[in-house]
mmCIF file of C-alpha atoms in Angstrom:
data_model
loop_
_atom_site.group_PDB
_atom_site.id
_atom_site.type_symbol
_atom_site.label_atom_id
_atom_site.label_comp_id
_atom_site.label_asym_id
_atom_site.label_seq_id
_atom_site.Cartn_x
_atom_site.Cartn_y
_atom_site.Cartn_z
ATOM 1 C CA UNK Q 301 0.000 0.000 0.000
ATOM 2 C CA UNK Q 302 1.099 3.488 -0.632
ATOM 3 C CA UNK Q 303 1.104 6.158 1.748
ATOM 4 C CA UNK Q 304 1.995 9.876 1.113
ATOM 5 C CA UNK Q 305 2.587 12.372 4.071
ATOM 6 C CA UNK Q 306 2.224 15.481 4.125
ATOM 7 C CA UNK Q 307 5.264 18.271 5.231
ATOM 8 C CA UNK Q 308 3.556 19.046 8.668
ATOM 9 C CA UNK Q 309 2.891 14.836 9.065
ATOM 10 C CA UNK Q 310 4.512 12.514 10.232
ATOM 11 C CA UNK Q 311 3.441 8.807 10.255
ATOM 12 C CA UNK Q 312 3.746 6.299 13.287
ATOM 13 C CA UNK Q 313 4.089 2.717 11.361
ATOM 14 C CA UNK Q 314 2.653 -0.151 13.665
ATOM 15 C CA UNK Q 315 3.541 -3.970 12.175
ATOM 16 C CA UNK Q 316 1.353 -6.274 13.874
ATOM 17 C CA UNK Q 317 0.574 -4.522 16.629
ATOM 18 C CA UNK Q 318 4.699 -3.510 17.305
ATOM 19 C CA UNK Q 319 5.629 0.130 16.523
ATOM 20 C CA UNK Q 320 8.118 -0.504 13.432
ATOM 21 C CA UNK Q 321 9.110 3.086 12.942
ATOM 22 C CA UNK Q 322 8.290 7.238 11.737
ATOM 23 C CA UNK Q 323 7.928 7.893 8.471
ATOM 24 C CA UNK Q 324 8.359 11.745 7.369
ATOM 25 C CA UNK Q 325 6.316 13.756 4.544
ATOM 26 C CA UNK Q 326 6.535 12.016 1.330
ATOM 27 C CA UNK Q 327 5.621 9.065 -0.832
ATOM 28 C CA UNK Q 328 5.542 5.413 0.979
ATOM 29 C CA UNK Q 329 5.003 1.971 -0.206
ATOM 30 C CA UNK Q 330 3.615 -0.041 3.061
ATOM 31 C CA UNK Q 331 2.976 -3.601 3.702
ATOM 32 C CA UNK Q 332 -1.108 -3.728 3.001
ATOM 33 C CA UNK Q 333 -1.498 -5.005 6.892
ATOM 34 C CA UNK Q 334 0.095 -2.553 8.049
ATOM 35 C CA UNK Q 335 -1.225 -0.081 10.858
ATOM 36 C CA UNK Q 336 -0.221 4.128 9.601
ATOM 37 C CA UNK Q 337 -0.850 6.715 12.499
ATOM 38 C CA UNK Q 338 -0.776 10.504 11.252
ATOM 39 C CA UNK Q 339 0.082 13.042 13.330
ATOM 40 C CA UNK Q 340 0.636 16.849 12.820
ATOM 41 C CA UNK Q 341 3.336 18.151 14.383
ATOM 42 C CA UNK Q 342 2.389 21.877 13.161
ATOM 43 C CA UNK Q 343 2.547 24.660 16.308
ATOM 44 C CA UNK Q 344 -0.184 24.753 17.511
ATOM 45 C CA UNK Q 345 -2.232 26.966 20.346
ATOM 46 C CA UNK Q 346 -4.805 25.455 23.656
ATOM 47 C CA UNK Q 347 -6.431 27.249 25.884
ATOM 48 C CA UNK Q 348 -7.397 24.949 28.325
ATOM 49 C CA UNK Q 349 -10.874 25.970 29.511
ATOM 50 C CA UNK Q 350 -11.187 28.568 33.027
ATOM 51 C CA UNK Q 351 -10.121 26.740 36.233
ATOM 52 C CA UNK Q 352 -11.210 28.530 39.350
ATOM 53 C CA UNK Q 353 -8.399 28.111 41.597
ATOM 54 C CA UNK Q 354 -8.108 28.760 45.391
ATOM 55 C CA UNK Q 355 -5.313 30.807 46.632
ATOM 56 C CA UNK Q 356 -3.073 30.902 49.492
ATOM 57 C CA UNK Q 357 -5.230 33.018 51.360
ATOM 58 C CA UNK Q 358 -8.466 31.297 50.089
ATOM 59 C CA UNK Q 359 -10.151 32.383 47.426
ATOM 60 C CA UNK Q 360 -11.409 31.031 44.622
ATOM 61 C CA UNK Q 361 -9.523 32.928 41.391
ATOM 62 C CA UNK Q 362 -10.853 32.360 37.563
ATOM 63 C CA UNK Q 363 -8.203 32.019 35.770
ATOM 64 C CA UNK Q 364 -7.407 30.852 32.056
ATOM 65 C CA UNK Q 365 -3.954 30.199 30.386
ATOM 66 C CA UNK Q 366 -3.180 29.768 26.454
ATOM 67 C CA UNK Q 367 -0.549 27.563 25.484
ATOM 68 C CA UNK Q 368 1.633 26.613 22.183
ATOM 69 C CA UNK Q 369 2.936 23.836 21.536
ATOM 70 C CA UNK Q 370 3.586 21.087 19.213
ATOM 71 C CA UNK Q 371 4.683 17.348 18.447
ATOM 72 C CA UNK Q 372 8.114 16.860 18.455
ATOM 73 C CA UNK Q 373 8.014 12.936 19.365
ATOM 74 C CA UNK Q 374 5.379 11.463 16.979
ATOM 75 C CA UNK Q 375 5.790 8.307 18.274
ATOM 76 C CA UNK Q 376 5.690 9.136 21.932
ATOM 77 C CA UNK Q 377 2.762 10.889 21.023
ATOM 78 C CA UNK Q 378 0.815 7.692 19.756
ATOM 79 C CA UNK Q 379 1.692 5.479 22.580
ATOM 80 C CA UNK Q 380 2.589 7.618 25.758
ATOM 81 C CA UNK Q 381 -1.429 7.998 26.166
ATOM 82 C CA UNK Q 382 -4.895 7.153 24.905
ATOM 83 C CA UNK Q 383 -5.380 10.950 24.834
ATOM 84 C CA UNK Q 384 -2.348 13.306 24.572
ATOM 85 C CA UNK Q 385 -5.410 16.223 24.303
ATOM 86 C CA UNK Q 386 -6.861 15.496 27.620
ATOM 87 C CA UNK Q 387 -2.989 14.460 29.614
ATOM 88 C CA UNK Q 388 -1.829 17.883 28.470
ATOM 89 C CA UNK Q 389 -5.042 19.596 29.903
ATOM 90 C CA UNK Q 390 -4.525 17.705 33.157
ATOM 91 C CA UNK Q 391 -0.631 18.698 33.265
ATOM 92 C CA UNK Q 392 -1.658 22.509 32.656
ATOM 93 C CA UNK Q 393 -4.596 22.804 35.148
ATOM 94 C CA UNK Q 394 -1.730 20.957 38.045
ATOM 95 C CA UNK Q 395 0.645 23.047 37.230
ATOM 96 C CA UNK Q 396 -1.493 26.601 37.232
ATOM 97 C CA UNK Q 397 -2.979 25.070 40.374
ATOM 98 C CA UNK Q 398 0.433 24.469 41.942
ATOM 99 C CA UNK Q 399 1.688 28.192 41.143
ATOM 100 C CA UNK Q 400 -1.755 30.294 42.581
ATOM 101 C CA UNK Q 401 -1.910 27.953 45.538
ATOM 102 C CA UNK Q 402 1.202 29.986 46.700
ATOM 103 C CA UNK Q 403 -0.099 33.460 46.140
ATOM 104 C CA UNK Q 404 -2.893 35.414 47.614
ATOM 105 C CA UNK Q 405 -5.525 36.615 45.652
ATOM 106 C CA UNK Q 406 -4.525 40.025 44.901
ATOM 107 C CA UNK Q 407 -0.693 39.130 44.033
ATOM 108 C CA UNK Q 408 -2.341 36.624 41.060
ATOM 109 C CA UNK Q 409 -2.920 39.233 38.574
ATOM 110 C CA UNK Q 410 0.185 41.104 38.758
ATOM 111 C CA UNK Q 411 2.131 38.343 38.879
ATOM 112 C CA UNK Q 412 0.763 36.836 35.421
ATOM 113 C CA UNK Q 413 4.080 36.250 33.954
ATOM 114 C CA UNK Q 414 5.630 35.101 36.964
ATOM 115 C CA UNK Q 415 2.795 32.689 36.928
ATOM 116 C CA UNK Q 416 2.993 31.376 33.418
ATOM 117 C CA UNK Q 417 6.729 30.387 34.227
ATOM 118 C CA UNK Q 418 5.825 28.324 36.507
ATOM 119 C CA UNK Q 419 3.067 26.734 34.834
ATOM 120 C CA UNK Q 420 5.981 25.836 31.943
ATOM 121 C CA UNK Q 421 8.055 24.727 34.178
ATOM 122 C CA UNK Q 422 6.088 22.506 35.534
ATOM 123 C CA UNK Q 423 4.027 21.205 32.487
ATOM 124 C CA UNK Q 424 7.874 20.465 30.683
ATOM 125 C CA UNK Q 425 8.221 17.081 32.401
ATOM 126 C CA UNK Q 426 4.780 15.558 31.505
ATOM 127 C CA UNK Q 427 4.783 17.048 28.013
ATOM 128 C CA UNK Q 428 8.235 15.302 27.367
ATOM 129 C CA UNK Q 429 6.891 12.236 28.205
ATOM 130 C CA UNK Q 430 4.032 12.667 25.579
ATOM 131 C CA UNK Q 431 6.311 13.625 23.122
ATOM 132 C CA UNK Q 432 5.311 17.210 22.916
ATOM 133 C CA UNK Q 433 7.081 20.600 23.451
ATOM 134 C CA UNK Q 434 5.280 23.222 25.190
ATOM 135 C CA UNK Q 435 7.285 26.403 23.989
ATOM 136 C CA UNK Q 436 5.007 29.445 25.469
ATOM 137 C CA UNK Q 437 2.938 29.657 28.309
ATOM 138 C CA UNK Q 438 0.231 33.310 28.808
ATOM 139 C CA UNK Q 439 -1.789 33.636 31.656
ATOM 140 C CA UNK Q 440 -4.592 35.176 29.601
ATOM 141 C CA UNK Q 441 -7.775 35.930 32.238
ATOM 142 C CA UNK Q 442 -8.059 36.463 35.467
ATOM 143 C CA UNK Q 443 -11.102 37.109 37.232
ATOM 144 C CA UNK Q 444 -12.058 37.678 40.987
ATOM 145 C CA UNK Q 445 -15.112 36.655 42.779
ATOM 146 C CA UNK Q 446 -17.861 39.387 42.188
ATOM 147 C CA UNK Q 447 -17.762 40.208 46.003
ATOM 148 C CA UNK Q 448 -13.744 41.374 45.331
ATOM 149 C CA UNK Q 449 -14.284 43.380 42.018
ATOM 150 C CA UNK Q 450 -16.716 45.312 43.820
ATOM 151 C CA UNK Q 451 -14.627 45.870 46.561
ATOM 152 C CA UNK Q 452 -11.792 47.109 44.057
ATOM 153 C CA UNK Q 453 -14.191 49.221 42.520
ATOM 154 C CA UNK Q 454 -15.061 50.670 45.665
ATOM 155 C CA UNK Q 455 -11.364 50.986 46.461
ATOM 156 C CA UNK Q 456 -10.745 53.041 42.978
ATOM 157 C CA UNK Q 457 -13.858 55.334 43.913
ATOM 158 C CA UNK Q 458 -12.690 56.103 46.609
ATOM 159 C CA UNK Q 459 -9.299 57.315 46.093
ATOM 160 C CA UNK Q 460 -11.002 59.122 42.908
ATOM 161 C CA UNK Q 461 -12.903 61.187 45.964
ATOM 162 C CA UNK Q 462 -10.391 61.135 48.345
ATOM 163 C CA UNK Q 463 -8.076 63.358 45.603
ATOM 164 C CA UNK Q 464 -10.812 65.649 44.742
ATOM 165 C CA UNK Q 465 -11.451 66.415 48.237
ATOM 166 C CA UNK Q 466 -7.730 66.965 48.391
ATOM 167 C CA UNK Q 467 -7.778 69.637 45.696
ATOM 168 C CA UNK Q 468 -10.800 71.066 47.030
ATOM 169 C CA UNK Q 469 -8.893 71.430 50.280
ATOM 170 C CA UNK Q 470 -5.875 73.005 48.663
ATOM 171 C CA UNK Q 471 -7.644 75.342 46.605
ATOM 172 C CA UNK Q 472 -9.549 76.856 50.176
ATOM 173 C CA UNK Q 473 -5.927 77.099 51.694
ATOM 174 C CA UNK Q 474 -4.870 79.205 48.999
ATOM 175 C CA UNK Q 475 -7.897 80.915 48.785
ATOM 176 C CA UNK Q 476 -7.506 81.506 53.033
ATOM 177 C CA UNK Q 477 -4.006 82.555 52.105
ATOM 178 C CA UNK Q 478 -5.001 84.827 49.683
ATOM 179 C CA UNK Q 479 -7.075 86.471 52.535
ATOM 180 C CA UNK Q 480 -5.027 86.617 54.988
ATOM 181 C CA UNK Q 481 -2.158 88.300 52.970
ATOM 182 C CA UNK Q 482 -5.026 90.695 52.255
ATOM 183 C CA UNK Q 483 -6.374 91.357 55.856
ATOM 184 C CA UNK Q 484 -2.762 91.673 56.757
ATOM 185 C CA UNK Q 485 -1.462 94.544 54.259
ATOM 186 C CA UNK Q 486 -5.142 96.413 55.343
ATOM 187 C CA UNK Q 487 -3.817 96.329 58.476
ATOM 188 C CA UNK Q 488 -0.547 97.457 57.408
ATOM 189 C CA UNK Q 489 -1.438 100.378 54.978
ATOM 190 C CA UNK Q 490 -4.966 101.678 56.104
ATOM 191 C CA UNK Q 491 -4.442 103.942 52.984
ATOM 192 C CA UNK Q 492 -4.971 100.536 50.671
ATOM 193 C CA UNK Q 493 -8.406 100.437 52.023
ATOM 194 C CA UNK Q 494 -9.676 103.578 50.669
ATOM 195 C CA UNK Q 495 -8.011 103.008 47.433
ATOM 196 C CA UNK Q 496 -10.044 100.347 47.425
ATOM 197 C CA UNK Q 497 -13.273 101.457 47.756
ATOM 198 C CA UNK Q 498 -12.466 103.858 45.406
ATOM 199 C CA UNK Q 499 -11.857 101.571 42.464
ATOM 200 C CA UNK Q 500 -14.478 100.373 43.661
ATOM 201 C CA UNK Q 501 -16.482 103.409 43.486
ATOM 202 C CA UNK Q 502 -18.784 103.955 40.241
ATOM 203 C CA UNK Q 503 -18.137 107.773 40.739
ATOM 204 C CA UNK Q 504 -15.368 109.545 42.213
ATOM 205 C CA UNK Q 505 -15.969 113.421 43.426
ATOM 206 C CA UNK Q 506 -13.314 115.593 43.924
ATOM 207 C CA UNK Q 507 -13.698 118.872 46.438
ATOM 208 C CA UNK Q 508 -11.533 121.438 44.881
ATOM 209 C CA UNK Q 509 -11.231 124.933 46.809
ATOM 210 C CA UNK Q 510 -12.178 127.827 45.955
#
């Protein structure tokens, strides 16, 4: 039988039931009994679905990575596991649990590339057994309990007020300034006092003598 491959396949030749060996893109002339596994070995990108994942100080944290990867061990990849899919999901969701478990809730989100290191780190073992490469790891969402993000909102409002009061505070200290520089030059210079109310004055008359 003849069996042509693609450039992104590869082909994982069983001969009754024994893995014979890999064939790469091309043309192949196969024994008719025997067994032709493709696999694509293209990058490709996963993201897992959301995981809500307690941290070290107890709450529950949404959170959803993306990660590329790709077949590097087609062989591996046929026999490690009856699902390569689901073991890689399982090694990602252990290894994002293992890195939140040892943060509190609001270190998670502004540690999101501190957090995707680890979660390579620790996927790299398992993946090498299933003859995949995991080359990039993103923490792409994460999202607090409702109770939190209202509290953070709350939290942002507030300092929005608390610096408006501020300014409203500073602008009646220099207006109290301004005052009091005034009140003290009356004091100083009477005289500035009835200039005053003469600019002030809509009509100014003038006694001359006679």
């Amino acid at each position: 039988m003849k069996h042509t491959l693609m450039p992104w396949e590869r082909g994982v030749v069983f001969r009754r039931g024994a893995l014979l060996e890999v064939l790469g893109p091309g043309r192949h002339r196969l024994r008719w009994r025997d067994v032709v596994r493709r696999v694509d070995v293209r990058p490709r990108s996963y993201a897992p679905a959301w995981q809500d994942v307690p941290t070290a100080d107890g709450v529950l944290v949404r959170v959803t990575v993306v990660l590329n990867w790709e077949v590097v061990d087609a062989a591996a990849f046929v026999v490690a596991a009856a699902s390569p899919f689901d073991e890689l999901h399982l090694a990602a969701q252990l290894a994002l649990r293992a890195a939140v478990l040892t943060r509190s809730h609001d270190r998670v989100d502004a540690e999101r590339g501190a957090i995707a290191a680890e979660v390579l780190s620790g996927m790299r073992p398992r993946a090498a057994e299933l003859g995949v490469e995991v080359r990039a790891v993103a923490v792409r969402d994460v999202v607090m309990p409702a109770e939190l993000r209202k509290a953070a909102l709350n939290e942002i409002v507030a300092r929005s007020e608390g610096r408006a009061a501020l300014e409203r505070a500073r602008g009646e200290t220099a207006a109290l300034r301004s005052l009091l520089n005034v009140a003290r030059l009356a004091e100083e210079h009477p005289a500035l006092l009835e200039l005053r109310a003469l600019q002030s004055a809509h009509t100014v008359v003038v006694d001359r003598p006679r």
